[in-house]
Structure formats: C-alpha cells, structure tokens
PDB file of C-alpha atoms in Angstrom:
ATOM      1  CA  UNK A 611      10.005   6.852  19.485  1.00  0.00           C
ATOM      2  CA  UNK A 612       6.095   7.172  20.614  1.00  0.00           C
ATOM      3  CA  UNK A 613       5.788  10.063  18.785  1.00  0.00           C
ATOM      4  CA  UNK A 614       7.500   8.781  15.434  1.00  0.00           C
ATOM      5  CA  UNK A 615       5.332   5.885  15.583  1.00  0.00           C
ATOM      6  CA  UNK A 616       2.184   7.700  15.703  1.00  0.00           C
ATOM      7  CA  UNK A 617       3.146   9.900  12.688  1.00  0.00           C
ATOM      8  CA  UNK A 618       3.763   7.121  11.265  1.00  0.00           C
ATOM      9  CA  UNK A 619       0.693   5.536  11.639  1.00  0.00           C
ATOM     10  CA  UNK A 620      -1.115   8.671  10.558  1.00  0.00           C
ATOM     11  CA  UNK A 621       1.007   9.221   7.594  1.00  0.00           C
ATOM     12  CA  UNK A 622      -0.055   5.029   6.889  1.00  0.00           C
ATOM     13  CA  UNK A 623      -3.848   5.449   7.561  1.00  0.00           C
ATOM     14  CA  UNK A 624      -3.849   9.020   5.278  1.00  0.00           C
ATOM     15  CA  UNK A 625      -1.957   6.990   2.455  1.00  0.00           C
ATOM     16  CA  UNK A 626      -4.264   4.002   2.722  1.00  0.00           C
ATOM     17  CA  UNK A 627      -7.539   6.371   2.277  1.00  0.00           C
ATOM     18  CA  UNK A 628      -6.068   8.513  -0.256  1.00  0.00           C
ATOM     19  CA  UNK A 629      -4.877   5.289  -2.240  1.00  0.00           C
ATOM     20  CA  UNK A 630      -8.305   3.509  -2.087  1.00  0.00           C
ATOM     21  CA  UNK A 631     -10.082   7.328  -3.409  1.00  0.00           C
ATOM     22  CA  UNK A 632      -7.631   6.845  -6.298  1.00  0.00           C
ATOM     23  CA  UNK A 633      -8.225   3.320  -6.751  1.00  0.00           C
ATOM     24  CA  UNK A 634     -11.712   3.702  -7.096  1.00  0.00           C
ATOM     25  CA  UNK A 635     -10.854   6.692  -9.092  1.00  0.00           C
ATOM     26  CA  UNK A 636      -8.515   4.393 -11.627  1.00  0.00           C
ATOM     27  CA  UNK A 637     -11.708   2.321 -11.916  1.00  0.00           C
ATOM     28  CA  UNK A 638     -14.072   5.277 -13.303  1.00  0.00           C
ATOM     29  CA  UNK A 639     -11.069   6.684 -15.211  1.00  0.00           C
ATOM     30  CA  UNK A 640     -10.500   9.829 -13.584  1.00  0.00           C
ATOM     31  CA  UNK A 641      -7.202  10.896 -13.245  1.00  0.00           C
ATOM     32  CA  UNK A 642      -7.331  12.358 -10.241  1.00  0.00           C
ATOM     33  CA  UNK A 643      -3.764  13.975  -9.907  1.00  0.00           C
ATOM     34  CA  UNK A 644      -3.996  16.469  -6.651  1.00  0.00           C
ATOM     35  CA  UNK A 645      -4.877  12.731  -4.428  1.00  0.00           C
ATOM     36  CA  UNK A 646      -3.025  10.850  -6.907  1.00  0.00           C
ATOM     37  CA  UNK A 647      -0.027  12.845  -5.551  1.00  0.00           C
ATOM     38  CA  UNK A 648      -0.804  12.814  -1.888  1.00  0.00           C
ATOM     39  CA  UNK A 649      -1.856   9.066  -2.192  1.00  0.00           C
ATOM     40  CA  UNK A 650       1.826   8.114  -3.863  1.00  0.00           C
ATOM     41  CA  UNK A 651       4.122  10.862  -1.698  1.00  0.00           C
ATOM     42  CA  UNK A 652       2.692  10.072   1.614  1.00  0.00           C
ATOM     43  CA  UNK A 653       2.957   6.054   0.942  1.00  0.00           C
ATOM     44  CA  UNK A 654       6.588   6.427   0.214  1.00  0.00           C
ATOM     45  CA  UNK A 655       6.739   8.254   3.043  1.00  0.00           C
ATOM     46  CA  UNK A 656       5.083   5.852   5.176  1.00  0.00           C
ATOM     47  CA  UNK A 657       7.497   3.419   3.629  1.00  0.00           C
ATOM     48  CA  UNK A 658      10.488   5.709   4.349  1.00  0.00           C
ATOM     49  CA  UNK A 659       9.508   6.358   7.844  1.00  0.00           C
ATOM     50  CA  UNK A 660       9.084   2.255   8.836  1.00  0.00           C
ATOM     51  CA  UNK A 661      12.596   1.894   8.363  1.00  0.00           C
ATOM     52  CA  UNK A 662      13.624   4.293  11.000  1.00  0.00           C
ATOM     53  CA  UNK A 663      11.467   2.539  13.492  1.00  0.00           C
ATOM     54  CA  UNK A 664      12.990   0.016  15.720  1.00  0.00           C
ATOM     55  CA  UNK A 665      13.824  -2.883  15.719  1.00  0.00           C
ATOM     56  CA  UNK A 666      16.021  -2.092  12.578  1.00  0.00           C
ATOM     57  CA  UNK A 667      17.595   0.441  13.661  1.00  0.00           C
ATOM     58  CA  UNK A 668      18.893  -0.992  17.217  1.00  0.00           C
ATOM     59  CA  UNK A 669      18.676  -4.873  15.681  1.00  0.00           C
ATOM     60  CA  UNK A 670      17.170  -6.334  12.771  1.00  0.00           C
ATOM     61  CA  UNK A 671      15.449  -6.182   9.279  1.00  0.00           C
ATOM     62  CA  UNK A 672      11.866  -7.336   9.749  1.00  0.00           C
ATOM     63  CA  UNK A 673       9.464  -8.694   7.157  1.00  0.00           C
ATOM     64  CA  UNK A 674       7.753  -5.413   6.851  1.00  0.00           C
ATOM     65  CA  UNK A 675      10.633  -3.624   6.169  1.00  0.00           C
ATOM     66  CA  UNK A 676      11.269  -6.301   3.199  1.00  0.00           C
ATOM     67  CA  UNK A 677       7.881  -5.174   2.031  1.00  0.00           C
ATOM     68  CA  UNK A 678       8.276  -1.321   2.442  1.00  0.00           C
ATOM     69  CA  UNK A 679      11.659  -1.713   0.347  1.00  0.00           C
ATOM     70  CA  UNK A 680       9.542  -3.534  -2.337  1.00  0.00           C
ATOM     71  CA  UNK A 681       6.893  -0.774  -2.069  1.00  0.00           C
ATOM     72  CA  UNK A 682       9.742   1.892  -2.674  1.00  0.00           C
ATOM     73  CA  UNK A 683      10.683   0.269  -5.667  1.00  0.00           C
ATOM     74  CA  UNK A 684       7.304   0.131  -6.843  1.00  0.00           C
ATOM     75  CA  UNK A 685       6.527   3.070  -6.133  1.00  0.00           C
ATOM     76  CA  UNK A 686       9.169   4.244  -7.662  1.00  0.00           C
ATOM     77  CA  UNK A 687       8.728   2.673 -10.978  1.00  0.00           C
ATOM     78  CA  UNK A 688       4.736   4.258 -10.381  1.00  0.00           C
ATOM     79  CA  UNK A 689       5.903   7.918  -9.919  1.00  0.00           C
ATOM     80  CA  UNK A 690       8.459   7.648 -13.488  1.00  0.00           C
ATOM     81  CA  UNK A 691       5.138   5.583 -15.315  1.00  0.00           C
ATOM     82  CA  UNK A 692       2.934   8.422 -14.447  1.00  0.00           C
ATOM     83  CA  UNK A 693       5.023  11.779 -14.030  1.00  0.00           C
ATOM     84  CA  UNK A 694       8.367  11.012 -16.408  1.00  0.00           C
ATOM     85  CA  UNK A 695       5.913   8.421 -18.905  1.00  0.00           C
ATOM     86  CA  UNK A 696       2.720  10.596 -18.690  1.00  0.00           C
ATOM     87  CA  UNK A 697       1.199   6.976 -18.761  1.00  0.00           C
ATOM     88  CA  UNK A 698       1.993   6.809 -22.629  1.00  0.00           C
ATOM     89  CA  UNK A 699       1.451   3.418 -24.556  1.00  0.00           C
ATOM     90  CA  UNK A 700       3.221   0.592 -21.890  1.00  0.00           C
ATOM     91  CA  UNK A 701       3.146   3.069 -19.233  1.00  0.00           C
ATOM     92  CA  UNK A 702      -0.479   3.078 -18.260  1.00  0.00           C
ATOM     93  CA  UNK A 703      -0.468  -0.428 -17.360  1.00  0.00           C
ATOM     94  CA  UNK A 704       2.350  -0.168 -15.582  1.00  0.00           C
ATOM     95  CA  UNK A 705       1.413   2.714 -13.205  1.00  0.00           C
ATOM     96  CA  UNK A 706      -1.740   1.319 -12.034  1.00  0.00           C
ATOM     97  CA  UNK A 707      -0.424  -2.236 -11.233  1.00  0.00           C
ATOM     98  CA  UNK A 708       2.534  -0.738  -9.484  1.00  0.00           C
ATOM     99  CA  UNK A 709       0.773   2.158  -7.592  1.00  0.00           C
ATOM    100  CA  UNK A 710      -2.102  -0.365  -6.757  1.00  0.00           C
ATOM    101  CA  UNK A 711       0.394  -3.231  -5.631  1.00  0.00           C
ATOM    102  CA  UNK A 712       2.072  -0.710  -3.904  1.00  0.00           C
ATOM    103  CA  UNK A 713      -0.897   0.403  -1.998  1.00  0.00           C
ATOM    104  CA  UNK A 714      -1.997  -3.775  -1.274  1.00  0.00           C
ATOM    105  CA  UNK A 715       0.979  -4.002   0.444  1.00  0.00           C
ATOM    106  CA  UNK A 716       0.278  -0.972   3.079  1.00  0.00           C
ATOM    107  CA  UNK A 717      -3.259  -2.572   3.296  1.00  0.00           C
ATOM    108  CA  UNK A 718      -1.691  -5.786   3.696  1.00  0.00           C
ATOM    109  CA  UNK A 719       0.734  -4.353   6.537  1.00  0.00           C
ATOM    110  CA  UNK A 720      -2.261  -2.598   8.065  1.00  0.00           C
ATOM    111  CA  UNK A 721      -3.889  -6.280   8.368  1.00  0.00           C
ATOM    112  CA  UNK A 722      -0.742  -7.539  10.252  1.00  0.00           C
ATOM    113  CA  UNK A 723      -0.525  -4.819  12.929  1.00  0.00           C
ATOM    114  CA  UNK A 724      -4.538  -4.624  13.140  1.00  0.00           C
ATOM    115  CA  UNK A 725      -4.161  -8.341  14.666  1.00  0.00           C
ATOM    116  CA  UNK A 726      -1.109  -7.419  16.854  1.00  0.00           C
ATOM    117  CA  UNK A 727      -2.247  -4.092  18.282  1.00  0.00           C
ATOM    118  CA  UNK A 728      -6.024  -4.598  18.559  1.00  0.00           C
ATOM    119  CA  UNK A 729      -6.957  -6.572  21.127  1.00  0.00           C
ATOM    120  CA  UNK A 730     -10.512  -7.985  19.922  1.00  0.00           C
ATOM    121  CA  UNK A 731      -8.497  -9.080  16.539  1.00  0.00           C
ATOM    122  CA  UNK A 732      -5.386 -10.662  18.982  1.00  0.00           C
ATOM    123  CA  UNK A 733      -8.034 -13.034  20.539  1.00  0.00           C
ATOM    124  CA  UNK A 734      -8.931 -13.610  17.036  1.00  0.00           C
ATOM    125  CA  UNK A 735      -5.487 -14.797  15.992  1.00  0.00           C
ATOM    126  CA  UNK A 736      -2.965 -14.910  18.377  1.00  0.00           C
ATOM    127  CA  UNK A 737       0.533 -14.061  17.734  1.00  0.00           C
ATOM    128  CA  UNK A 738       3.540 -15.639  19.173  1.00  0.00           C
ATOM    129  CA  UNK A 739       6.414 -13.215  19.325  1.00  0.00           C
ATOM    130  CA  UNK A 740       8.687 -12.966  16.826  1.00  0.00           C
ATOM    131  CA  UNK A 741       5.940 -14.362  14.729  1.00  0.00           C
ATOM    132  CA  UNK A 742       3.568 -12.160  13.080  1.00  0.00           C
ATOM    133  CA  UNK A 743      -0.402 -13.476  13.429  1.00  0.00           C
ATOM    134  CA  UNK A 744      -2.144 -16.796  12.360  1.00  0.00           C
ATOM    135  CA  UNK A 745      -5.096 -19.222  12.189  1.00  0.00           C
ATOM    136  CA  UNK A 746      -7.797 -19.629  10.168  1.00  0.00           C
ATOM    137  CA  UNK A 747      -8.994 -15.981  10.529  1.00  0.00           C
ATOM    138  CA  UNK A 748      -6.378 -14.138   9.431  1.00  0.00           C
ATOM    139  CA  UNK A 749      -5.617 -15.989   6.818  1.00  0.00           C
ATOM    140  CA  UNK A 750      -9.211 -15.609   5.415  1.00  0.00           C
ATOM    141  CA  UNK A 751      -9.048 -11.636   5.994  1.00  0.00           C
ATOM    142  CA  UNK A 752      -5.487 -11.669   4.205  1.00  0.00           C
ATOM    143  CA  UNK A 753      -7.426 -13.798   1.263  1.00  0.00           C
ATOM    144  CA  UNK A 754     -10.288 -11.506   1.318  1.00  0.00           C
ATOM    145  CA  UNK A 755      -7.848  -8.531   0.619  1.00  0.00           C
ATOM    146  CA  UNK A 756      -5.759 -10.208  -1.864  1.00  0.00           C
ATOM    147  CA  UNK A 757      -8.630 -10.828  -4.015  1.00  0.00           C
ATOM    148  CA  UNK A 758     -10.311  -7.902  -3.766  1.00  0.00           C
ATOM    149  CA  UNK A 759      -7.120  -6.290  -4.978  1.00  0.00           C
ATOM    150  CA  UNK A 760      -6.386  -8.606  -7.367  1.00  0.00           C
ATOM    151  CA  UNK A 761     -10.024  -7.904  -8.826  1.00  0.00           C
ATOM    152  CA  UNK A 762      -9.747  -4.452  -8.378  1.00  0.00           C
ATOM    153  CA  UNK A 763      -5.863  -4.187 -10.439  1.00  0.00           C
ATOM    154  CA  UNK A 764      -7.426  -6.009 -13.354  1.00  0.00           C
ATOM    155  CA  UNK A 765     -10.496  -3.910 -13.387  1.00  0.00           C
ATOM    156  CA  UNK A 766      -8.801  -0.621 -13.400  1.00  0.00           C
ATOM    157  CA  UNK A 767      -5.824  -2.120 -15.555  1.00  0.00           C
ATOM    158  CA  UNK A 768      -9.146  -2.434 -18.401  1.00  0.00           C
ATOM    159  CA  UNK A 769     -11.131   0.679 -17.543  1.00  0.00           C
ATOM    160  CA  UNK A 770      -8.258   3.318 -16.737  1.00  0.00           C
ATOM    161  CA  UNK A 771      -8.366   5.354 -19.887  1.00  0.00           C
ATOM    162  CA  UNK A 772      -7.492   8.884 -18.776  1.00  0.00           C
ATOM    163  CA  UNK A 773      -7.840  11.456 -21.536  1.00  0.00           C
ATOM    164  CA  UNK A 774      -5.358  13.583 -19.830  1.00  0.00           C
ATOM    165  CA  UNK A 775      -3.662  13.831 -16.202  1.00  0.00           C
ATOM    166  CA  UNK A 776      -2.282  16.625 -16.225  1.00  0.00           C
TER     167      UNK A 776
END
C-alpha cells in the first residue's frame, strides 16, 4: 500500500498545482484547455484513488472519503459544464464554481494531512487519533484558505469570459 499512497500523493500535489495555474488562469480569462484537462482528470483521479486506500477498504468510510465523493460529483458536473456545455449561457458559471470548489476541497484535504504527517505542523496542532487536527492554528490556516477561495470563485465567476476553449 506504500507505493499506492505515494502515487497518490503525487497524483494530489500535480492536481493541486495544475488547478491553482488554471485558477489563476480563470481569473485572466484564458481558457487554458491542455492544464484545464490535466488539472480536472488527475483530481478525479486523486479522488478515485483515496477510496482504495485503507481504512475503507479493510474498515470504514472516513471524512475524506465523504469529501472525495463530493469532489466526484463536482467534478463531474465541471467536466459536462465545460466539455458537453462548452460553458454556454448557465454553464460558465457553473464550471468554474464547481471545478474551483472541487479543487478547495483537495487544498482543503492537503491542509488536514499537512498537520498529521508533518511533524513541525503536528506540534502546531496536535491530533488525537481518530480525530483529524485542531486548535487555534489550524483553524486559522483552514480560514485563510476558505477565503482566499471564496475570493478567488467570485473573482473568476466575474472575469472568466473565454472567447473560445476549444
């Protein structure tokens, strides 16, 4: 399982930076489809590939496996606004929030296993198996992210005009 865990972390980190190119991409209105497509196939695989990781499969469903099913839907719902839609009329809107939500939530998993796994963040905010991190700094670098995405989902939902994706 090592090794499926460290593709899968790759697979994660790849997503993440490809997702935050096209973010910043949504917010200068390029299209951007080559990362655009990397960004949105390798987060649902990400997504796909957490569910195979234990503990679900030798015991139970996890909160992050409740957010990678969520992500799959989104994601879904991103890939028919953008590829089935071509971002026509409704469409538009809809891709970026879900694509970007989408993306939040890998960041926002990211956060969670940064304070489990590294040690310098653990001392930070201490986890008590089963329970995920706490305290006042991790809640403030959870805020931090949610309102930079939140900022971010607005800003691109105004400025991402594409003139064609394709």
């Amino acid at each position: 399982m090592t090794t499926l865990v460290l593709v899968h972390v790759i697979i994660s980190l790849i997503a993440i930076v490809a997702g935050v190119i096209v973010m910043f991409g949504l917010l200068g209105s390029r299209a951007m489809p080559g990362l655009t497509a990397i960004f949105l196939v390798l987060t649902i695989l990400t997504n796909a590939t957490g569910f195979v990781i234990p503990p679900l499969v030798t015991e139970k469903l996890l909160p992050s496996h409740i957010i990678g099913g969520l992500s799959l839907v989104l994601l879904a719902i991103a890939c028919i606004a953008l590829y089935a839609m071509q971002l026509k009329g409704a469409w538009r809107p809809v891709y970026v929030v879900t694509a970007m939500v989408s993306l939040y939530l890998n960041v926002f998993v990211l956060v969670i296993q940064s304070f489990l796994k590294v040690p310098a963040l653990q001392a930070l905010a201490p986890a008590v198996p089963p329970n995920p991190p706490s305290g006042p700094v991790f809640a403030v670098v959870q805020g931090i992210v949610l309102v930079f995405f939140a900022v971010v989902i607005i800003g691109a939902w105004r400025r991402f005009r594409p003139v064609t994706f394709a």
